[in-house]
Every structure is written in structure tokens, then in C-alpha cells.
JSON list of C-alpha atoms and ligand atoms in Angstrom, two decimals:
[
{"chain": "A", "resi": 1, "resn": "MET", "atom": "CA", "xyz": [136.56, 216.31, 56.13]},
{"chain": "A", "resi": 2, "resn": "ASP", "atom": "CA", "xyz": [139.21, 218.99, 56.52]},
{"chain": "A", "resi": 3, "resn": "SER", "atom": "CA", "xyz": [142.13, 219.20, 54.14]},
{"chain": "A", "resi": 4, "resn": "SER", "atom": "CA", "xyz": [144.51, 217.32, 56.45]},
{"chain": "A", "resi": 5, "resn": "ASP", "atom": "CA", "xyz": [142.25, 214.25, 56.36]},
{"chain": "A", "resi": 6, "resn": "ALA", "atom": "CA", "xyz": [142.73, 214.03, 52.61]},
{"chain": "A", "resi": 7, "resn": "LEU", "atom": "CA", "xyz": [146.46, 213.61, 53.17]},
{"chain": "A", "resi": 8, "resn": "LEU", "atom": "CA", "xyz": [146.16, 210.70, 55.55]},
{"chain": "A", "resi": 9, "resn": "PRO", "atom": "CA", "xyz": [146.75, 207.41, 53.78]},
{"chain": "A", "resi": 10, "resn": "ARG", "atom": "CA", "xyz": [143.85, 205.00, 53.81]},
{"chain": "A", "resi": 11, "resn": "PRO", "atom": "CA", "xyz": [145.30, 201.51, 53.73]},
{"chain": "A", "resi": 12, "resn": "ARG", "atom": "CA", "xyz": [143.69, 198.39, 52.30]},
{"chain": "A", "resi": 13, "resn": "ARG", "atom": "CA", "xyz": [141.85, 196.79, 55.17]},
{"chain": "A", "resi": 14, "resn": "GLU", "atom": "CA", "xyz": [140.18, 193.44, 55.85]},
{"chain": "A", "resi": 15, "resn": "ILE", "atom": "CA", "xyz": [137.11, 194.30, 57.90]},
{"chain": "A", "resi": 16, "resn": "VAL", "atom": "CA", "xyz": [136.25, 190.68, 58.72]},
{"chain": "A", "resi": 17, "resn": "PRO", "atom": "CA", "xyz": [137.57, 187.57, 56.93]},
{"chain": "A", "resi": 18, "resn": "GLY", "atom": "CA", "xyz": [136.37, 187.79, 53.32]},
{"chain": "A", "resi": 19, "resn": "ALA", "atom": "CA", "xyz": [135.44, 191.50, 53.41]},
{"chain": "A", "resi": 20, "resn": "VAL", "atom": "CA", "xyz": [138.11, 193.84, 52.04]},
{"chain": "A", "resi": 21, "resn": "HIS", "atom": "CA", "xyz": [138.13, 197.61, 51.57]},
{"chain": "A", "resi": 22, "resn": "VAL", "atom": "CA", "xyz": [140.53, 198.95, 48.93]},
{"chain": "A", "resi": 23, "resn": "PRO", "atom": "CA", "xyz": [140.51, 202.77, 49.00]},
{"chain": "A", "resi": 24, "resn": "ASP", "atom": "CA", "xyz": [141.12, 204.75, 45.81]},
{"chain": "A", "resi": 25, "resn": "TRP", "atom": "CA", "xyz": [141.00, 201.69, 43.57]},
{"chain": "A", "resi": 26, "resn": "LEU", "atom": "CA", "xyz": [139.71, 203.70, 40.60]},
{"chain": "A", "resi": 27, "resn": "ASP", "atom": "CA", "xyz": [141.71, 206.77, 39.58]},
{"chain": "A", "resi": 28, "resn": "PRO", "atom": "CA", "xyz": [139.85, 210.00, 38.70]},
{"chain": "A", "resi": 29, "resn": "ALA", "atom": "CA", "xyz": [139.77, 209.25, 34.94]},
{"chain": "A", "resi": 30, "resn": "GLN", "atom": "CA", "xyz": [138.40, 205.74, 35.56]},
{"chain": "A", "resi": 31, "resn": "GLN", "atom": "CA", "xyz": [135.79, 207.21, 37.91]},
{"chain": "A", "resi": 32, "resn": "ARG", "atom": "CA", "xyz": [134.69, 209.72, 35.27]},
{"chain": "A", "resi": 33, "resn": "ALA", "atom": "CA", "xyz": [134.41, 206.96, 32.68]},
{"chain": "A", "resi": 34, "resn": "LEU", "atom": "CA", "xyz": [132.29, 204.84, 35.03]},
{"chain": "A", "resi": 35, "resn": "VAL", "atom": "CA", "xyz": [130.03, 207.80, 35.84]},
{"chain": "A", "resi": 36, "resn": "GLU", "atom": "CA", "xyz": [129.52, 208.28, 32.09]},
{"chain": "A", "resi": 37, "resn": "ALA", "atom": "CA", "xyz": [128.60, 204.60, 31.71]},
{"chain": "A", "resi": 38, "resn": "CYS", "atom": "CA", "xyz": [126.11, 204.95, 34.57]},
{"chain": "A", "resi": 39, "resn": "ARG", "atom": "CA", "xyz": [124.54, 207.95, 32.81]},
{"chain": "A", "resi": 40, "resn": "GLY", "atom": "CA", "xyz": [124.12, 205.85, 29.70]},
{"chain": "A", "resi": 41, "resn": "TRP", "atom": "CA", "xyz": [122.04, 203.17, 31.41]},
{"chain": "A", "resi": 42, "resn": "ARG", "atom": "CA", "xyz": [118.39, 204.14, 31.32]},
{"chain": "A", "resi": 43, "resn": "GLY", "atom": "CA", "xyz": [115.52, 203.72, 33.71]},
{"chain": "A", "resi": 44, "resn": "TYR", "atom": "CA", "xyz": [116.69, 204.36, 37.28]},
{"chain": "A", "resi": 45, "resn": "ARG", "atom": "CA", "xyz": [113.67, 203.60, 39.49]},
{"chain": "A", "resi": 46, "resn": "ALA", "atom": "CA", "xyz": [112.89, 203.37, 43.18]},
{"chain": "A", "resi": 47, "resn": "THR", "atom": "CA", "xyz": [112.13, 199.73, 43.98]},
{"chain": "A", "resi": 48, "resn": "ARG", "atom": "CA", "xyz": [108.82, 198.92, 45.63]},
{"chain": "A", "resi": 49, "resn": "LEU", "atom": "CA", "xyz": [109.15, 196.32, 48.38]},
{"chain": "A", "resi": 50, "resn": "PRO", "atom": "CA", "xyz": [106.58, 193.61, 49.15]},
{"chain": "A", "resi": 51, "resn": "SER", "atom": "CA", "xyz": [106.29, 195.18, 52.63]},
{"chain": "A", "resi": 52, "resn": "GLY", "atom": "CA", "xyz": [104.72, 198.22, 50.95]},
{"chain": "A", "resi": 53, "resn": "GLY", "atom": "CA", "xyz": [107.78, 200.42, 51.43]},
{"chain": "A", "resi": 54, "resn": "VAL", "atom": "CA", "xyz": [109.65, 202.11, 48.62]},
{"chain": "A", "resi": 55, "resn": "MET", "atom": "CA", "xyz": [113.44, 202.21, 48.58]},
{"chain": "A", "resi": 56, "resn": "SER", "atom": "CA", "xyz": [115.02, 205.67, 48.69]},
{"chain": "A", "resi": 57, "resn": "VAL", "atom": "CA", "xyz": [117.77, 204.73, 46.22]},
{"chain": "A", "resi": 58, "resn": "ARG", "atom": "CA", "xyz": [117.03, 204.60, 42.51]},
{"chain": "A", "resi": 59, "resn": "THR", "atom": "CA", "xyz": [118.28, 201.49, 40.77]},
{"chain": "A", "resi": 60, "resn": "VAL", "atom": "CA", "xyz": [119.01, 200.23, 37.32]},
{"chain": "A", "resi": 61, "resn": "CYS", "atom": "CA", "xyz": [119.95, 196.58, 36.83]},
{"chain": "A", "resi": 62, "resn": "LEU", "atom": "CA", "xyz": [122.14, 195.03, 34.16]},
{"chain": "A", "resi": 63, "resn": "GLY", "atom": "CA", "xyz": [122.06, 191.40, 33.10]},
{"chain": "A", "resi": 64, "resn": "TRP", "atom": "CA", "xyz": [119.24, 190.38, 35.39]},
{"chain": "A", "resi": 65, "resn": "GLN", "atom": "CA", "xyz": [116.55, 192.51, 37.03]},
{"chain": "A", "resi": 66, "resn": "TRP", "atom": "CA", "xyz": [116.49, 192.33, 40.82]},
{"chain": "A", "resi": 67, "resn": "LEU", "atom": "CA", "xyz": [112.89, 192.18, 41.99]},
{"chain": "A", "resi": 68, "resn": "PRO", "atom": "CA", "xyz": [112.66, 191.83, 45.72]},
{"chain": "A", "resi": 69, "resn": "TYR", "atom": "CA", "xyz": [113.41, 189.04, 46.34]},
{"chain": "A", "resi": 70, "resn": "ARG", "atom": "CA", "xyz": [114.42, 187.26, 43.11]},
{"chain": "A", "resi": 71, "resn": "TYR", "atom": "CA", "xyz": [115.99, 187.88, 39.71]},
{"chain": "A", "resi": 72, "resn": "SER", "atom": "CA", "xyz": [114.07, 188.19, 36.49]},
{"chain": "A", "resi": 73, "resn": "ARG", "atom": "CA", "xyz": [115.00, 188.47, 32.80]},
{"chain": "A", "resi": 74, "resn": "THR", "atom": "CA", "xyz": [112.51, 191.30, 32.35]},
{"chain": "A", "resi": 75, "resn": "ARG", "atom": "CA", "xyz": [111.84, 194.56, 34.15]},
{"chain": "A", "resi": 76, "resn": "GLU", "atom": "CA", "xyz": [108.62, 195.36, 36.01]},
{"chain": "A", "resi": 77, "resn": "ASP", "atom": "CA", "xyz": [107.08, 196.76, 32.82]},
{"chain": "A", "resi": 78, "resn": "GLY", "atom": "CA", "xyz": [108.01, 193.64, 30.84]},
{"chain": "A", "resi": 79, "resn": "SER", "atom": "CA", "xyz": [110.83, 195.32, 28.93]},
{"chain": "A", "resi": 80, "resn": "PRO", "atom": "CA", "xyz": [114.18, 193.49, 28.59]},
{"chain": "A", "resi": 81, "resn": "VAL", "atom": "CA", "xyz": [116.97, 194.12, 31.05]},
{"chain": "A", "resi": 82, "resn": "GLN", "atom": "CA", "xyz": [119.96, 196.01, 29.64]},
{"chain": "A", "resi": 83, "resn": "PRO", "atom": "CA", "xyz": [122.94, 193.75, 28.95]},
{"chain": "A", "resi": 84, "resn": "PHE", "atom": "CA", "xyz": [125.80, 193.24, 31.37]},
{"chain": "A", "resi": 85, "resn": "PRO", "atom": "CA", "xyz": [128.79, 194.48, 29.40]},
{"chain": "A", "resi": 86, "resn": "GLY", "atom": "CA", "xyz": [131.93, 192.39, 28.99]},
{"chain": "A", "resi": 87, "resn": "TRP", "atom": "CA", "xyz": [134.15, 195.27, 30.08]},
{"chain": "A", "resi": 88, "resn": "LEU", "atom": "CA", "xyz": [132.28, 195.40, 33.41]},
{"chain": "A", "resi": 89, "resn": "ALA", "atom": "CA", "xyz": [132.97, 191.69, 33.99]},
{"chain": "A", "resi": 90, "resn": "ASP", "atom": "CA", "xyz": [136.66, 192.36, 33.24]},
{"chain": "A", "resi": 91, "resn": "LEU", "atom": "CA", "xyz": [136.62, 195.23, 35.75]},
{"chain": "A", "resi": 92, "resn": "GLY", "atom": "CA", "xyz": [135.01, 192.94, 38.34]},
{"chain": "A", "resi": 93, "resn": "ARG", "atom": "CA", "xyz": [137.71, 190.30, 37.83]},
{"chain": "A", "resi": 94, "resn": "ARG", "atom": "CA", "xyz": [140.47, 192.88, 38.25]},
{"chain": "A", "resi": 95, "resn": "ALA", "atom": "CA", "xyz": [138.75, 194.23, 41.34]},
{"chain": "A", "resi": 96, "resn": "LEU", "atom": "CA", "xyz": [138.45, 190.81, 42.93]},
{"chain": "A", "resi": 97, "resn": "ALA", "atom": "CA", "xyz": [142.06, 189.92, 42.11]},
{"chain": "A", "resi": 98, "resn": "ASP", "atom": "CA", "xyz": [143.32, 193.15, 43.69]},
{"chain": "A", "resi": 99, "resn": "ALA", "atom": "CA", "xyz": [141.11, 192.88, 46.77]},
{"chain": "A", "resi": 100, "resn": "TYR", "atom": "CA", "xyz": [141.93, 189.24, 47.48]},
{"chain": "A", "resi": 101, "resn": "ARG", "atom": "CA", "xyz": [145.46, 189.34, 46.04]},
{"chain": "A", "resi": 102, "resn": "ARG", "atom": "CA", "xyz": [144.87, 186.22, 43.98]},
{"chain": "A", "resi": 103, "resn": "PRO", "atom": "CA", "xyz": [143.92, 185.51, 40.36]},
{"chain": "A", "resi": 104, "resn": "ALA", "atom": "CA", "xyz": [140.20, 185.77, 39.71]},
{"chain": "A", "resi": 105, "resn": "VAL", "atom": "CA", "xyz": [139.95, 184.32, 36.21]},
{"chain": "A", "resi": 106, "resn": "ASP", "atom": "CA", "xyz": [137.08, 182.10, 37.35]},
{"chain": "A", "resi": 107, "resn": "TYR", "atom": "CA", "xyz": [134.95, 185.07, 38.49]},
{"chain": "A", "resi": 108, "resn": "HIS", "atom": "CA", "xyz": [132.15, 185.74, 35.98]},
{"chain": "A", "resi": 109, "resn": "PRO", "atom": "CA", "xyz": [129.73, 188.38, 37.26]},
{"chain": "A", "resi": 110, "resn": "ASP", "atom": "CA", "xyz": [126.53, 188.52, 35.20]},
{"chain": "A", "resi": 111, "resn": "VAL", "atom": "CA", "xyz": [124.42, 190.99, 37.14]},
{"chain": "A", "resi": 112, "resn": "ALA", "atom": "CA", "xyz": [124.95, 194.55, 38.35]},
{"chain": "A", "resi": 113, "resn": "LEU", "atom": "CA", "xyz": [122.77, 196.69, 40.56]},
{"chain": "A", "resi": 114, "resn": "VAL", "atom": "CA", "xyz": [123.57, 200.35, 39.96]},
{"chain": "A", "resi": 115, "resn": "ASN", "atom": "CA", "xyz": [122.18, 202.43, 42.80]},
{"chain": "A", "resi": 116, "resn": "TYR", "atom": "CA", "xyz": [121.88, 206.23, 42.82]},
{"chain": "A", "resi": 117, "resn": "TYR", "atom": "CA", "xyz": [121.73, 207.98, 46.19]},
{"chain": "A", "resi": 118, "resn": "ASP", "atom": "CA", "xyz": [120.47, 211.55, 46.40]},
{"chain": "A", "resi": 119, "resn": "ASP", "atom": "CA", "xyz": [121.28, 213.53, 49.55]},
{"chain": "A", "resi": 120, "resn": "ALA", "atom": "CA", "xyz": [118.52, 211.86, 51.57]},
{"chain": "A", "resi": 121, "resn": "ALA", "atom": "CA", "xyz": [118.86, 208.30, 50.32]},
{"chain": "A", "resi": 122, "resn": "LYS", "atom": "CA", "xyz": [120.06, 205.45, 52.49]},
{"chain": "A", "resi": 123, "resn": "MET", "atom": "CA", "xyz": [119.81, 201.68, 52.61]},
{"chain": "A", "resi": 124, "resn": "GLY", "atom": "CA", "xyz": [118.77, 199.59, 55.59]},
{"chain": "A", "resi": 125, "resn": "MET", "atom": "CA", "xyz": [120.71, 196.59, 56.83]},
{"chain": "A", "resi": 126, "resn": "HIS", "atom": "CA", "xyz": [120.16, 193.59, 54.57]},
{"chain": "A", "resi": 127, "resn": "GLN", "atom": "CA", "xyz": [121.87, 190.53, 53.13]},
{"chain": "A", "resi": 128, "resn": "ASP", "atom": "CA", "xyz": [122.55, 190.02, 49.41]},
{"chain": "A", "resi": 129, "resn": "LYS", "atom": "CA", "xyz": [121.06, 186.56, 49.31]},
{"chain": "A", "resi": 130, "resn": "ASP", "atom": "CA", "xyz": [118.98, 186.35, 46.15]},
{"chain": "A", "resi": 131, "resn": "GLU", "atom": "CA", "xyz": [121.94, 185.02, 44.15]},
{"chain": "A", "resi": 132, "resn": "ARG", "atom": "CA", "xyz": [122.32, 181.27, 43.78]},
{"chain": "A", "resi": 133, "resn": "SER", "atom": "CA", "xyz": [126.10, 181.45, 43.61]},
{"chain": "A", "resi": 134, "resn": "PRO", "atom": "CA", "xyz": [128.39, 181.83, 46.64]},
{"chain": "A", "resi": 135, "resn": "ASP", "atom": "CA", "xyz": [130.81, 183.98, 44.62]},
{"chain": "A", "resi": 136, "resn": "PRO", "atom": "CA", "xyz": [131.82, 187.35, 46.07]},
{"chain": "A", "resi": 137, "resn": "VAL", "atom": "CA", "xyz": [130.07, 190.69, 45.59]},
{"chain": "A", "resi": 138, "resn": "VAL", "atom": "CA", "xyz": [132.25, 193.49, 44.16]},
{"chain": "A", "resi": 139, "resn": "SER", "atom": "CA", "xyz": [131.17, 197.02, 45.09]},
{"chain": "A", "resi": 140, "resn": "LEU", "atom": "CA", "xyz": [132.41, 200.25, 43.48]},
{"chain": "A", "resi": 141, "resn": "SER", "atom": "CA", "xyz": [131.54, 203.70, 44.76]},
{"chain": "A", "resi": 142, "resn": "LEU", "atom": "CA", "xyz": [131.42, 207.03, 42.92]},
{"chain": "A", "resi": 143, "resn": "GLY", "atom": "CA", "xyz": [130.63, 210.60, 43.98]},
{"chain": "A", "resi": 144, "resn": "ASP", "atom": "CA", "xyz": [129.68, 211.53, 47.51]},
{"chain": "A", "resi": 145, "resn": "THR", "atom": "CA", "xyz": [131.22, 209.66, 50.41]},
{"chain": "A", "resi": 146, "resn": "CYS", "atom": "CA", "xyz": [128.90, 207.42, 52.39]},
{"chain": "A", "resi": 147, "resn": "VAL", "atom": "CA", "xyz": [128.96, 205.62, 55.69]},
{"chain": "A", "resi": 148, "resn": "PHE", "atom": "CA", "xyz": [128.86, 201.92, 54.85]},
{"chain": "A", "resi": 149, "resn": "ARG", "atom": "CA", "xyz": [127.94, 199.63, 57.72]},
{"chain": "A", "resi": 150, "resn": "PHE", "atom": "CA", "xyz": [129.28, 196.09, 57.49]},
{"chain": "A", "resi": 151, "resn": "GLY", "atom": "CA", "xyz": [128.02, 193.66, 60.07]},
{"chain": "A", "resi": 152, "resn": "ASN", "atom": "CA", "xyz": [127.71, 189.97, 60.80]},
{"chain": "A", "resi": 153, "resn": "THR", "atom": "CA", "xyz": [125.89, 187.05, 59.19]},
{"chain": "A", "resi": 154, "resn": "GLU", "atom": "CA", "xyz": [123.46, 186.49, 62.10]},
{"chain": "A", "resi": 155, "resn": "HIS", "atom": "CA", "xyz": [121.39, 189.65, 62.41]},
{"chain": "A", "resi": 156, "resn": "ARG", "atom": "CA", "xyz": [121.22, 193.39, 61.62]},
{"chain": "A", "resi": 157, "resn": "ASN", "atom": "CA", "xyz": [122.68, 194.53, 64.91]},
{"chain": "A", "resi": 158, "resn": "ARG", "atom": "CA", "xyz": [126.15, 194.84, 66.44]},
{"chain": "A", "resi": 159, "resn": "PRO", "atom": "CA", "xyz": [128.84, 193.82, 65.97]},
{"chain": "A", "resi": 160, "resn": "TYR", "atom": "CA", "xyz": [129.29, 195.93, 62.87]},
{"chain": "A", "resi": 161, "resn": "THR", "atom": "CA", "xyz": [131.92, 198.27, 61.49]},
{"chain": "A", "resi": 162, "resn": "ASP", "atom": "CA", "xyz": [131.20, 201.67, 59.96]},
{"chain": "A", "resi": 163, "resn": "ILE", "atom": "CA", "xyz": [133.51, 202.50, 57.07]},
{"chain": "A", "resi": 164, "resn": "GLU", "atom": "CA", "xyz": [133.64, 205.58, 54.87]},
{"chain": "A", "resi": 165, "resn": "LEU", "atom": "CA", "xyz": [133.36, 204.63, 51.21]},
{"chain": "A", "resi": 166, "resn": "ARG", "atom": "CA", "xyz": [134.65, 207.44, 49.02]},
{"chain": "A", "resi": 167, "resn": "SER", "atom": "CA", "xyz": [134.63, 207.91, 45.28]},
{"chain": "A", "resi": 168, "resn": "GLY", "atom": "CA", "xyz": [136.85, 205.31, 43.64]},
{"chain": "A", "resi": 169, "resn": "ASP", "atom": "CA", "xyz": [136.79, 202.92, 46.59]},
{"chain": "A", "resi": 170, "resn": "LEU", "atom": "CA", "xyz": [136.39, 199.18, 46.12]},
{"chain": "A", "resi": 171, "resn": "PHE", "atom": "CA", "xyz": [134.76, 196.89, 48.64]},
{"chain": "A", "resi": 172, "resn": "VAL", "atom": "CA", "xyz": [134.54, 193.12, 48.19]},
{"chain": "A", "resi": 173, "resn": "PHE", "atom": "CA", "xyz": [132.65, 190.67, 50.35]},
{"chain": "A", "resi": 174, "resn": "GLY", "atom": "CA", "xyz": [132.82, 186.95, 49.85]},
{"chain": "A", "resi": 175, "resn": "GLY", "atom": "CA", "xyz": [133.67, 183.74, 51.66]},
{"chain": "A", "resi": 176, "resn": "ALA", "atom": "CA", "xyz": [132.67, 183.83, 55.32]},
{"chain": "A", "resi": 177, "resn": "ALA", "atom": "CA", "xyz": [131.43, 187.42, 54.85]},
{"chain": "A", "resi": 178, "resn": "ARG", "atom": "CA", "xyz": [129.32, 186.79, 51.73]},
{"chain": "A", "resi": 179, "resn": "LEU", "atom": "CA", "xyz": [126.02, 186.80, 53.62]},
{"chain": "A", "resi": 180, "resn": "ALA", "atom": "CA", "xyz": [126.89, 189.48, 56.16]},
{"chain": "A", "resi": 181, "resn": "PHE", "atom": "CA", "xyz": [124.26, 192.14, 56.78]},
{"chain": "A", "resi": 182, "resn": "HIS", "atom": "CA", "xyz": [125.26, 195.54, 55.45]},
{"chain": "A", "resi": 183, "resn": "GLY", "atom": "CA", "xyz": [123.72, 198.92, 54.69]},
{"chain": "A", "resi": 184, "resn": "VAL", "atom": "CA", "xyz": [124.24, 202.62, 54.10]},
{"chain": "A", "resi": 185, "resn": "PRO", "atom": "CA", "xyz": [123.03, 204.69, 57.09]},
{"chain": "A", "resi": 186, "resn": "LYS", "atom": "CA", "xyz": [123.84, 207.96, 55.31]},
{"chain": "A", "resi": 187, "resn": "THR", "atom": "CA", "xyz": [125.74, 209.72, 52.58]},
{"chain": "A", "resi": 188, "resn": "LEU", "atom": "CA", "xyz": [127.77, 212.88, 53.16]},
{"chain": "A", "resi": 189, "resn": "PRO", "atom": "CA", "xyz": [126.27, 215.32, 50.63]},
{"chain": "A", "resi": 190, "resn": "GLY", "atom": "CA", "xyz": [128.64, 217.65, 48.82]},
{"chain": "A", "resi": 191, "resn": "THR", "atom": "CA", "xyz": [131.76, 215.57, 49.43]},
{"chain": "A", "resi": 192, "resn": "ALA", "atom": "CA", "xyz": [132.25, 214.50, 45.79]},
{"chain": "A", "resi": 193, "resn": "ASP", "atom": "CA", "xyz": [135.03, 216.12, 43.78]},
{"chain": "A", "resi": 194, "resn": "PRO", "atom": "CA", "xyz": [133.23, 218.68, 41.58]},
{"chain": "A", "resi": 195, "resn": "GLU", "atom": "CA", "xyz": [135.39, 217.59, 38.64]},
{"chain": "A", "resi": 196, "resn": "LEU", "atom": "CA", "xyz": [133.61, 214.23, 38.65]},
{"chain": "A", "resi": 197, "resn": "GLY", "atom": "CA", "xyz": [130.45, 215.99, 37.50]},
{"chain": "A", "resi": 198, "resn": "LEU", "atom": "CA", "xyz": [128.18, 213.90, 39.74]},
{"chain": "A", "resi": 199, "resn": "THR", "atom": "CA", "xyz": [125.77, 215.20, 42.35]},
{"chain": "A", "resi": 200, "resn": "GLY", "atom": "CA", "xyz": [125.05, 212.50, 44.89]},
{"chain": "A", "resi": 201, "resn": "ARG", "atom": "CA", "xyz": [126.44, 209.00, 45.01]},
{"chain": "A", "resi": 202, "resn": "LEU", "atom": "CA", "xyz": [126.48, 205.99, 42.70]},
{"chain": "A", "resi": 203, "resn": "ASN", "atom": "CA", "xyz": [127.26, 202.46, 43.79]},
{"chain": "A", "resi": 204, "resn": "LEU", "atom": "CA", "xyz": [127.64, 199.45, 41.54]},
{"chain": "A", "resi": 205, "resn": "THR", "atom": "CA", "xyz": [127.52, 195.94, 42.94]},
{"chain": "A", "resi": 206, "resn": "LEU", "atom": "CA", "xyz": [128.61, 193.16, 40.61]},
{"chain": "A", "resi": 207, "resn": "ARG", "atom": "CA", "xyz": [127.36, 189.69, 41.43]},
{"chain": "A", "resi": 208, "resn": "VAL", "atom": "CA", "xyz": [127.16, 186.18, 40.04]},
{"chain": "A", "resi": 209, "resn": "SER", "atom": "CA", "xyz": [123.50, 185.26, 39.75]},
{"chain": "A", "resi": 210, "resn": "GLY", "atom": "CA", "xyz": [124.08, 181.52, 39.52]},
{"chain": "A", "resi": 211, "resn": "LEU", "atom": "CA", "xyz": [121.15, 181.45, 37.08]},
{"chain": "A", "resi": 212, "resn": "ALA", "atom": "CA", "xyz": [121.35, 179.82, 33.68]},
{"chain": "A", "resi": 213, "resn": "ALA", "atom": "CA", "xyz": [121.86, 182.30, 30.86]},
{"chain": "B", "resi": 1, "resn": "SIN", "atom": "C1", "xyz": [124.07, 197.43, 48.43]},
{"chain": "B", "resi": 1, "resn": "SIN", "atom": "O1", "xyz": [124.13, 196.94, 49.54]},
{"chain": "B", "resi": 1, "resn": "SIN", "atom": "O2", "xyz": [123.52, 196.79, 47.52]},
{"chain": "B", "resi": 1, "resn": "SIN", "atom": "C2", "xyz": [124.63, 198.78, 48.13]},
{"chain": "B", "resi": 1, "resn": "SIN", "atom": "C3", "xyz": [125.77, 199.16, 49.02]},
{"chain": "B", "resi": 1, "resn": "SIN", "atom": "C4", "xyz": [126.30, 200.55, 48.75]},
{"chain": "B", "resi": 1, "resn": "SIN", "atom": "O3", "xyz": [125.57, 201.39, 48.25]},
{"chain": "B", "resi": 1, "resn": "SIN", "atom": "O4", "xyz": [127.48, 200.81, 49.06]},
{"chain": "B", "resi": 2, "resn": "MN", "atom": "MN1", "xyz": [123.53, 194.81, 49.42]}
]
């Protein structure tokens, strides 16, 4: 990115019905606070997939542990999952209301996947389909910019749209886009504002598990 790109406005954009990108939703102070919260959660681990592969992102879960391909109350080692804080649910409701421009008082996320991407990490095209609720997924990005690929509900291939998610950006997918395939083909190392104090990229997705507490 050269300096002139930073001056170009990035408007709110509906990518497909139900999928909305809201650039710069978190201001720098809110981003720093969220990075600090992410540092406080312990136990970022690369997830082992049943296929035998190991994910390149490192993940910590709140509320419920995502184990491919289900949710559990305990982590792989049997320890309890860290709680999903009330302030994060409030943030999710505000995010959804701003993205969809409607009240979101009935949105009650109870699970977060916090993913850390180092310079080499990426995420293949997949659906978020282990939740039993059709409620939207709220995604918040911090640190390095990434290329986020948002596709269709049928398969991993085209049509899809590549979007840059930068630090502070919000992305919501629900409704007709809730089960769309999506992934992160790459991050752009070194693009984070040094004042954020984060090397690499963090992404939080807030979801409604649909599971009984
Ligand atoms: C995810 O699909 O769960 C993560 C997306 C992202 O890192 O932006
Ligand atoms: Mn996902």
C-alpha cells in the first residue's frame, strides 16, 4: 500500500446479500484494547484436523471449544474453556446493528474463535457450519491486513470476492450468506500500524452456538 491508498475512503459494502464489510469499525484505541484482551486469553494452539493436517493459525476459543467438527465444553486436554465475556457479546451486538443497520438486541453470541496468523499462516476455504443456530457470524480483524476470500454457499470455487480486511475492520455474514465458503489466502506481513504493538494478525469470530448452556 502506498500512502495515497490510505487516503482513499473505503465505504461500507455488501459483498453478497447478508455479507457486509464495514471498514475501520474499531478506532485505534478500541483496537489496542482488543489486542490486550487477546493477549490475556491463554493457550493459543494449532488445531489438528481429522484429515491429519494441522492448521497454520493458532486458536483460542471462548465459551465453547471448537473441535473439528463440533463444539465441546472442554479443551483437548480436558481443561475448561475460558468464559465468553459479557462485554464481547455487547460488542458483537453493536457490530451486528451497525453492519445490518438494524437493532440486534436479540443477538447473543456465546462462542468466539480467536485466531492468530503469523506471516505464513492462512486458512483454506471452508464453511462455518458447526453451529446449530442460523444467527450471523461477526468477524473483527486486528494487526496485519489480509486477503479475505468470500465465496458462495455451493462450493469452494468461483464465484468469490477477494476483500482486504485491515485492522479495525468488521465483517458480518448471515442470512443467505451464513453458510458461504470463505478463507484467508494470505496476510500482508508488516502492514499493521506499529503503534498497535501486534506482529501478525488476529481475527475474532463471534458466533451463536445454538447449544444449551
Ligand atoms: C474464519 O474463517 O474463521 C476466520 C476468518 C478470518 O481470519 O478473517
Ligand atoms: Mn470461518
